């Protein structure tokens, strides 16, 4: 099967930038997604990128995609304590199923 | 607001006692999914309905079944819950299309405890 890999933890200070990295294995994925999960809650879609794009920016969020290396990153500028959560990278296969990474726990200290 | 609703948010059942989890949506999406998420793990797809067509993942245990009586509702039935079935169960919906990102919208989840 295909695996989506993420580092498990990231700790930053409030106001710094956070960069969460992800590698995926299916080069045929059409879309790649970043979801946020707060404690005890469901998954909230933060942003996604189409596979023919290199970068997408949405307010404090910047997604970079390197198709050659199958590497995806999410940069959060000016990280706030409210950004503390688990961030999941996911890829779209066969038009319906999402394959998720195990999630990166972002801890923001003030 | 259009949304995905899951009931109950917390469910406690006894070992072997059947339990049903409920999901409803007001998005009018044609695809509905059930994921299982164990502690510190990625959500794992159990099955999904594409309209009325049921699609089971190959490694989903027979203990897990699903029903979709209409577009808005989908149920997850666990026939004989074991201790290993304790998890968060997430329902999601989407409306795939050629010009769609196939974005999936998730409900808040039901946390299942098996005693």
Short mmCIF file of C-alpha atoms in Angstrom, two decimals:
data_model
loop_
_atom_site.label_atom_id
_atom_site.label_comp_id
_atom_site.label_asym_id
_atom_site.label_seq_id
_atom_site.Cartn_x
_atom_site.Cartn_y
_atom_site.Cartn_z
CA UNK A 1 0.00 0.00 0.00
CA UNK A 2 0.88 3.64 -0.16
CA UNK A 3 2.28 5.41 2.90
CA UNK A 4 2.14 9.07 3.82
CA UNK A 5 4.90 10.00 6.24
CA UNK A 6 5.05 12.92 8.65
CA UNK A 7 7.21 13.83 11.60
CA UNK A 8 5.24 13.31 14.79
CA UNK A 9 5.97 16.45 16.80
CA UNK A 10 6.87 20.10 16.27
CA UNK A 11 7.32 22.69 18.97
CA UNK A 12 7.55 26.42 18.23
CA UNK A 13 7.23 29.71 20.06
CA UNK A 14 4.36 32.07 19.48
CA UNK A 15 5.11 34.44 16.60
CA UNK A 16 7.58 32.09 14.92
CA UNK A 17 6.90 30.28 11.65
CA UNK A 18 6.02 26.58 11.73
CA UNK A 19 6.89 24.22 8.91
CA UNK A 20 5.29 20.80 8.83
CA UNK A 21 6.64 18.31 6.30
CA UNK A 22 5.10 15.33 4.58
CA UNK A 23 6.22 12.77 2.02
CA UNK A 24 3.86 10.72 -0.06
CA UNK A 25 4.39 7.85 -2.44
CA UNK A 26 1.67 7.90 -5.08
CA UNK A 27 2.76 10.11 -7.95
CA UNK A 28 -0.72 9.81 -9.47
CA UNK A 29 -2.34 11.68 -6.58
CA UNK A 30 -4.37 14.54 -7.99
CA UNK A 31 -4.80 16.59 -4.85
CA UNK A 32 -2.90 16.84 -1.59
CA UNK A 33 -4.54 18.18 1.53
CA UNK A 34 -3.75 19.54 4.95
CA UNK A 35 -6.28 18.90 7.70
CA UNK A 36 -6.25 20.25 11.26
CA UNK A 37 -7.63 18.32 14.23
CA UNK A 38 -8.12 19.95 17.61
CA UNK A 39 -8.49 17.77 20.73
CA UNK A 40 -11.71 15.75 20.71
CA UNK A 41 -12.85 17.21 17.40
CA UNK A 42 -13.20 16.10 13.80
CA UNK A 43 -10.89 17.06 10.95
CA UNK A 44 -11.04 20.54 9.48
CA UNK A 45 -9.71 21.10 5.97
CA UNK A 46 -7.12 23.87 6.06
CA UNK A 47 -6.02 23.94 2.46
CA UNK A 48 -5.27 21.75 -0.53
CA UNK A 49 -3.06 21.92 -3.58
CA UNK A 50 -3.59 20.55 -7.05
CA UNK A 51 -0.76 18.36 -8.26
CA UNK A 52 0.18 20.68 -11.15
CA UNK A 53 0.93 23.54 -8.74
CA UNK A 54 4.17 24.22 -6.89
CA UNK A 55 2.86 26.61 -4.30
CA UNK A 56 -0.38 27.88 -2.84
CA UNK A 57 -0.75 30.71 -0.35
CA UNK A 58 -3.80 31.39 1.76
CA UNK A 59 -3.38 34.11 4.40
CA UNK A 60 -0.92 32.73 6.99
CA UNK A 61 -0.67 29.35 5.26
CA UNK A 62 1.76 28.48 2.48
CA UNK A 63 1.81 25.04 0.86
CA UNK A 64 4.82 23.93 -1.16
CA UNK A 65 4.74 20.88 -3.39
CA UNK A 66 7.81 19.17 -4.84
CA UNK A 67 6.45 16.47 -7.13
CA UNK A 68 9.86 15.16 -8.06
CA UNK A 69 10.65 14.34 -4.44
CA UNK A 70 6.99 13.70 -3.49
CA UNK A 71 7.36 16.22 -0.70
CA UNK A 72 4.65 18.49 0.66
CA UNK A 73 5.04 21.16 3.31
CA UNK A 74 2.76 23.48 5.24
CA UNK A 75 4.15 26.74 6.56
CA UNK A 76 2.19 28.67 9.16
CA UNK A 77 3.39 32.25 9.52
CA UNK A 78 3.15 34.06 12.86
CA UNK A 79 2.09 30.91 14.70
CA UNK A 80 -0.43 31.49 17.47
CA UNK A 81 -1.37 29.38 20.51
CA UNK A 82 -4.67 28.66 18.79
CA UNK A 83 -2.73 26.86 16.06
CA UNK A 84 -1.81 24.10 18.53
CA UNK A 85 -3.37 20.95 17.10
CA UNK A 86 -2.58 17.83 15.10
CA UNK A 87 -1.98 18.45 11.40
CA UNK A 88 -2.63 15.66 8.91
CA UNK A 89 -1.29 15.46 5.42
CA UNK A 90 -3.49 13.45 3.02
CA UNK A 91 -3.39 12.41 -0.59
CA UNK A 92 -6.21 11.64 -2.93
CA UNK A 93 -6.13 8.31 -4.72
CA UNK A 94 -8.60 7.00 -7.25
CA UNK A 95 -10.82 10.04 -6.90
CA UNK A 96 -12.47 9.07 -3.64
CA UNK A 97 -10.23 7.59 -0.94
CA UNK A 98 -8.00 9.82 1.18
CA UNK A 99 -4.82 8.34 2.60
CA UNK A 100 -3.70 10.15 5.72
CA UNK A 101 -0.35 10.45 7.43
CA UNK A 102 -0.18 9.80 11.17
CA UNK A 103 -0.30 13.50 11.94
CA UNK A 104 2.12 16.07 13.33
CA UNK A 105 1.35 17.46 16.77
CA UNK A 106 2.13 21.18 16.77
CA UNK A 107 2.76 22.69 20.18
CA UNK A 108 2.92 26.48 20.42
CA UNK A 109 4.34 28.05 23.56
CA UNK A 110 3.84 31.66 24.57
CA UNK B 1 -25.03 26.26 8.00
CA UNK B 2 -24.53 23.16 5.92
CA UNK B 3 -22.76 20.54 7.94
CA UNK B 4 -22.00 16.95 8.89
CA UNK B 5 -23.58 15.85 12.17
CA UNK B 6 -22.67 12.79 14.20
CA UNK B 7 -24.66 11.31 17.05
CA UNK B 8 -23.92 10.55 19.73
CA UNK B 9 -20.62 12.37 20.38
CA UNK B 10 -19.71 9.82 23.02
CA UNK B 11 -20.92 6.22 23.13
CA UNK B 12 -20.18 3.62 25.77
CA UNK B 13 -21.04 0.00 25.09
CA UNK B 14 -20.28 -3.36 26.60
CA UNK B 15 -18.09 -6.00 25.06
CA UNK B 16 -20.17 -7.86 22.49
CA UNK B 17 -23.22 -5.56 22.69
CA UNK B 18 -24.23 -4.22 19.24
CA UNK B 19 -23.96 -0.49 18.76
CA UNK B 20 -25.02 1.91 15.99
CA UNK B 21 -23.41 5.25 15.24
CA UNK B 22 -25.26 7.85 13.21
CA UNK B 23 -24.19 10.44 10.65
CA UNK B 24 -26.32 12.98 8.81
CA UNK B 25 -25.44 15.72 6.36
CA UNK B 26 -27.12 18.80 4.97
CA UNK B 27 -24.58 19.26 2.17
CA UNK B 28 -26.41 17.04 -0.32
CA UNK B 29 -23.15 15.26 -1.07
CA UNK B 30 -23.39 11.95 -2.87
CA UNK B 31 -20.44 10.24 -1.19
CA UNK B 32 -20.33 9.40 2.53
CA UNK B 33 -17.40 7.81 4.33
CA UNK B 34 -16.72 6.16 7.67
CA UNK B 35 -13.22 6.34 9.15
CA UNK B 36 -11.84 4.75 12.30
CA UNK B 37 -9.20 6.71 14.18
CA UNK B 38 -7.38 5.11 17.09
CA UNK B 39 -5.32 7.11 19.53
CA UNK B 40 -2.29 8.78 17.92
CA UNK B 41 -3.01 7.17 14.57
CA UNK B 42 -4.16 8.33 11.17
CA UNK B 43 -7.84 8.01 10.27
CA UNK B 44 -8.37 4.71 8.47
CA UNK B 45 -11.12 4.34 5.89
CA UNK B 46 -13.57 1.55 6.73
CA UNK B 47 -16.00 1.93 3.81
CA UNK B 48 -17.84 4.50 1.76
CA UNK B 49 -21.07 4.90 -0.17
CA UNK B 50 -20.95 6.43 -3.64
CA UNK B 51 -24.63 7.24 -3.99
CA UNK B 52 -26.22 3.88 -3.14
CA UNK B 53 -23.17 1.83 -4.04
CA UNK B 54 -21.39 0.40 -1.01
CA UNK B 55 -17.59 0.10 -1.17
CA UNK B 56 -15.90 -1.88 1.56
CA UNK B 57 -12.16 -1.61 2.21
CA UNK B 58 -10.43 -4.97 1.90
CA UNK B 59 -9.21 -5.04 5.50
CA UNK B 60 -12.39 -3.82 7.20
CA UNK B 61 -13.54 -6.54 9.62
CA UNK B 62 -16.91 -8.23 9.00
CA UNK B 63 -17.95 -6.97 12.42
CA UNK B 64 -18.43 -3.51 10.85
CA UNK B 65 -21.43 -2.87 8.60
CA UNK B 66 -23.05 0.22 7.19
CA UNK B 67 -26.44 1.37 5.97
CA UNK B 68 -27.42 4.40 3.93
CA UNK B 69 -31.22 4.66 3.80
CA UNK B 70 -31.16 7.98 1.93
CA UNK B 71 -28.77 10.71 0.74
CA UNK B 72 -28.68 12.46 4.10
CA UNK B 73 -28.11 9.61 6.54
CA UNK B 74 -25.50 6.93 6.98
CA UNK B 75 -25.13 4.48 9.89
CA UNK B 76 -22.21 2.46 11.18
CA UNK B 77 -23.20 -0.80 12.88
CA UNK B 78 -20.72 -2.71 15.01
CA UNK B 79 -22.25 -6.12 15.55
CA UNK B 80 -20.10 -7.40 18.41
CA UNK B 81 -17.74 -4.70 19.66
CA UNK B 82 -14.42 -5.82 21.03
CA UNK B 83 -12.00 -3.90 23.21
CA UNK B 84 -9.92 -3.22 20.10
CA UNK B 85 -12.81 -1.35 18.48
CA UNK B 86 -12.59 1.50 20.97
CA UNK B 87 -11.75 4.51 18.83
CA UNK B 88 -13.01 7.77 17.37
CA UNK B 89 -15.32 7.15 14.41
CA UNK B 90 -15.39 9.92 11.85
CA UNK B 91 -18.01 10.44 9.17
CA UNK B 92 -17.16 12.49 6.09
CA UNK B 93 -18.89 13.54 2.89
CA UNK B 94 -17.79 14.73 -0.53
CA UNK B 95 -19.09 15.50 -4.00
CA UNK B 96 -16.45 14.33 -6.48
CA UNK B 97 -16.43 15.74 -9.98
CA UNK B 98 -14.05 16.49 -12.82
CA UNK B 99 -13.64 20.07 -11.63
CA UNK B 100 -13.78 19.21 -7.96
CA UNK B 101 -11.00 18.97 -5.42
CA UNK B 102 -12.81 15.98 -3.87
CA UNK B 103 -12.62 17.84 -0.59
CA UNK B 104 -14.02 15.76 2.26
CA UNK B 105 -16.04 17.44 4.99
CA UNK B 106 -15.81 15.77 8.38
CA UNK B 107 -18.21 15.53 11.26
CA UNK B 108 -17.03 16.02 14.87
CA UNK B 109 -16.72 12.28 15.43
CA UNK B 110 -18.15 9.77 17.88
CA UNK B 111 -15.79 8.47 20.54
CA UNK B 112 -16.63 4.84 21.27
CA UNK B 113 -15.65 3.23 24.57
CA UNK B 114 -15.99 -0.54 25.00
CA UNK B 115 -16.16 -1.85 28.55
#
